[in-house]
Amino acid sequence: MGCGGSNTNAQHVTSTNNITLHYFDIYARGEVIRIILHYHGTSFSDHRVQQDKWPALKSSGLAEFGALPCLEIDGYKLVESRAIARYLCRKFGYYPNDPKNAYLVESICDVKEGINNEVLPLLFKKDMDALKKYSTEDMPWWLEKIENRLCQNQNGNGWFVGNSVSLADFELFHFVHDSFLRNEIKGHYGHILTENAPKLKAWAHRFLASSQGLMTYLETRPSRPL
Ligand SMILES: N[C@@H](CCC(=O)N[C@@H](CS)C(=O)NCC(=O)O)C(=O)O
């Protein structure tokens, strides 16, 4: 196929101050975008796409690569969850300029992505036995290593990188909160975090306490069993 079609890369749409997130009503790849926007206190339209509406939306070409999330912002339709998270963090001042600090942020994000690649297929298949096996056998090792990284900065009593919140904190908070701390799940999996990474658990509570907007969102978002 040639390049004759319209350029849909970061497709430009009519400029507007309105922000709309199109994503499913789940806590997976697009949820970190909701977390960043609520933490920052930016109002946006949270379009939770129901499964029966997805085929038509997909055919409409809204999402450049045929998958969600898609964020309409600054006159663009942005896709790819991790690229969108970076965009927002750069825009809001949650991304370091210094290359070494950027490396520290990116390596933490890549660790989360590696875990996601193992866990999300199990969640989508609702393979709870495999999920439990991964959580009890593999996760403790990862949690310990991630906590070690946290402790390399300010003895684990601050944020992941430098003196302020960064993309690394957003990505890891999404992972830690939704895998271990949220109400629907903490009775089953919370002990894995408590036993293997107590400082990481304290960091997650500290992070949450630093944003009223995020606290309110997490208290009021639709409940999900998985
Ligand atoms: N690499 C993409 C993956 C997006 C993705 O797989 N999204 C899923 C939901 S989490 C989706 O849209 N599934 C429906 C489909 O592919 O038709 C990203 O990170 O945004």
XYZ file of C-alpha atoms and ligand atoms in Angstrom:
246
model
C 0.000 0.000 0.000
C 1.326 3.395 -0.931
C 1.302 6.635 0.976
C -1.441 8.324 -0.962
C -4.036 8.311 1.836
C -4.471 11.030 4.384
C -1.757 11.273 6.987
C -3.414 9.919 10.107
C -0.257 10.052 12.177
C -1.278 12.124 15.224
C -4.199 13.077 13.023
C -5.003 16.752 13.299
C -8.621 17.550 14.045
C -10.445 20.810 14.575
C -8.605 22.661 17.295
C -10.462 22.602 20.593
C -9.750 22.963 24.257
C -11.899 19.927 24.965
C -10.121 16.700 25.905
C -11.785 13.338 25.295
C -10.435 9.928 26.212
C -11.945 7.012 24.312
C -11.258 3.760 26.128
C -13.062 0.689 27.347
C -14.670 0.557 30.785
C -11.737 -1.405 32.205
C -8.539 -0.806 34.198
C -6.045 -2.000 31.558
C -3.762 -0.044 29.205
C -5.799 3.166 29.049
C -6.288 3.515 32.801
C -2.916 5.170 33.379
C -4.109 8.035 31.163
C -7.163 8.531 33.369
C -4.852 8.464 36.398
C -2.516 11.148 34.985
C -5.378 13.455 34.003
C -7.146 13.112 37.352
C -3.898 13.502 39.310
C -3.134 16.702 37.420
C -6.688 17.982 37.866
C -7.374 18.347 34.147
C -11.023 17.927 33.284
C -11.792 15.651 30.365
C -14.613 13.701 28.845
C -14.177 10.042 29.791
C -15.849 8.178 26.927
C -16.119 4.592 28.197
C -16.695 2.533 25.082
C -19.078 -0.397 25.566
C -18.100 -3.612 23.791
C -21.191 -3.648 21.567
C -20.347 -0.146 20.295
C -16.705 -0.975 19.565
C -17.002 -2.563 16.085
C -18.688 0.546 14.672
C -16.217 2.865 16.393
C -13.312 0.770 15.139
C -14.657 0.949 11.562
C -15.016 4.709 11.904
C -11.225 4.978 11.908
C -11.145 6.988 15.148
C -8.088 5.095 16.373
C -5.199 5.140 13.893
C -4.057 1.577 14.589
C -7.501 0.130 15.309
C -7.185 -0.132 19.079
C -7.933 2.002 22.133
C -7.050 4.170 24.009
C -7.372 7.238 21.816
C -6.978 10.693 23.359
C -8.311 13.779 21.627
C -6.235 16.689 22.865
C -4.613 19.869 21.554
C -6.330 19.310 18.221
C -4.863 15.806 17.762
C -6.120 12.254 18.073
C -3.334 10.458 19.901
C -3.052 6.660 20.100
C -0.803 4.099 21.816
C -1.226 4.182 25.585
C 2.431 4.581 26.520
C 3.064 7.327 23.965
C -0.019 9.168 25.239
C 1.200 8.861 28.846
C 4.572 10.340 27.810
C 2.849 13.147 25.904
C 0.818 14.128 28.964
C 3.750 13.866 31.347
C 5.923 16.057 29.131
C 3.068 18.531 28.775
C 2.377 18.657 32.531
C 6.007 18.720 33.693
C 6.151 15.120 34.905
C 9.046 14.094 32.643
C 12.744 14.832 33.322
C 14.935 16.699 30.835
C 18.157 15.091 32.058
C 19.072 11.947 30.011
C 20.100 9.898 33.060
C 16.862 10.678 34.860
C 14.910 9.982 31.677
C 16.635 6.586 31.542
C 15.601 5.897 35.146
C 12.006 6.743 34.248
C 11.987 4.714 31.045
C 13.538 1.605 32.571
C 10.824 1.510 35.232
C 8.155 1.948 32.541
C 9.688 -0.916 30.570
C 9.604 -3.184 33.619
C 5.889 -2.472 33.987
C 5.372 -3.171 30.290
C 7.138 -6.537 30.642
C 4.857 -7.510 33.516
C 1.810 -6.248 31.598
C 2.732 -8.441 28.661
C 2.626 -11.464 30.975
C -0.459 -10.527 32.977
C -2.888 -8.827 30.576
C -3.380 -11.899 28.339
C -4.256 -13.908 31.461
C -6.719 -11.258 32.593
C -8.378 -11.015 29.184
C -8.702 -14.819 29.084
C -9.935 -14.740 32.713
C -7.396 -17.478 33.456
C -7.452 -16.979 37.213
C -5.356 -20.061 37.999
C -2.496 -18.836 35.792
C -2.868 -15.339 37.211
C -2.644 -16.642 40.757
C 0.425 -18.715 39.846
C 2.157 -15.697 38.269
C 1.215 -13.485 41.216
C 2.512 -15.860 43.862
C 5.554 -17.303 42.047
C 6.892 -14.523 39.782
C 5.569 -11.291 41.209
C 7.489 -11.307 44.533
C 10.804 -11.237 42.649
C 9.678 -8.252 40.554
C 8.279 -6.394 43.544
C 11.509 -6.788 45.463
C 13.561 -5.503 42.511
C 11.230 -2.564 41.921
C 11.374 -1.668 45.612
C 15.188 -1.802 45.432
C 15.062 0.750 42.612
C 12.720 2.987 44.622
C 15.117 2.829 47.572
C 18.016 4.067 45.433
C 16.365 7.499 45.471
C 15.957 9.225 48.846
C 16.040 5.882 50.609
C 12.633 5.023 49.187
C 10.916 7.850 51.026
C 10.329 10.079 48.006
C 9.463 9.379 44.380
C 11.042 7.056 41.835
C 13.231 9.658 40.123
C 14.510 13.014 41.362
C 12.544 15.241 43.701
C 9.181 15.264 42.021
C 6.539 12.966 40.600
C 7.316 11.621 37.119
C 5.926 9.259 34.499
C 7.625 6.419 36.427
C 5.420 7.098 39.461
C 2.261 7.194 37.331
C 3.002 3.940 35.515
C 4.041 2.130 38.692
C 1.123 3.497 40.706
C -1.288 2.160 38.109
C 0.377 -1.244 38.348
C 0.686 -1.399 42.160
C -2.710 0.077 42.970
C -4.766 -1.887 40.499
C -2.898 -5.174 41.038
C -2.740 -5.156 44.858
C -4.387 -2.231 46.642
C -7.808 -1.571 45.180
C -10.798 -2.719 47.201
C -11.956 -5.435 44.811
C -8.606 -7.228 44.888
C -6.666 -6.429 48.059
C -8.176 -9.336 50.008
C -6.713 -11.782 47.462
C -3.446 -10.173 46.391
C -2.684 -7.355 48.875
C -0.548 -9.574 51.107
C 1.904 -10.204 48.238
C 2.756 -6.493 48.170
C 2.822 -6.148 51.971
C 5.133 -9.129 52.419
C 7.548 -8.415 49.579
C 7.657 -4.653 49.164
C 6.463 -2.652 52.196
C 8.236 0.523 51.105
C 6.636 0.274 47.682
C 3.262 -0.033 49.400
C 4.010 3.072 51.508
C 5.089 4.928 48.354
C 1.767 4.056 46.645
C -0.207 5.436 49.596
C 1.990 8.562 49.613
C 1.447 9.041 45.897
C -2.314 8.723 46.241
C -2.387 11.133 49.183
C -0.594 13.747 47.070
C -3.569 14.305 44.752
C -7.129 14.988 45.882
C -8.225 14.654 42.259
C -6.842 11.119 42.021
C -8.288 10.118 45.401
C -11.742 11.274 44.357
C -11.499 9.489 41.018
C -10.449 6.176 42.548
C -13.205 6.368 45.155
C -15.857 6.969 42.510
C -14.750 5.113 39.358
C -16.832 2.130 38.252
C -15.929 -0.983 40.240
C -14.331 -3.900 38.351
C -13.849 -7.386 39.790
C -10.659 -8.082 37.819
N -0.154 -1.035 21.994
C -1.492 -0.555 22.176
C -2.400 -1.710 22.468
C -3.822 -1.265 22.524
C -4.770 -2.399 22.756
O -4.451 -3.595 22.543
N -5.967 -2.052 23.187
C -6.978 -3.028 23.422
C -7.646 -2.750 24.769
S -6.532 -2.712 26.124
C -8.022 -2.923 22.312
O -8.272 -1.862 21.791
N -8.659 -4.054 21.977
C -9.721 -4.081 20.997
C -9.253 -4.403 19.610
O -8.023 -4.545 19.401
O -10.107 -4.541 18.725
C -1.518 0.464 23.322
O -0.723 0.324 24.254
O -2.333 1.395 23.261
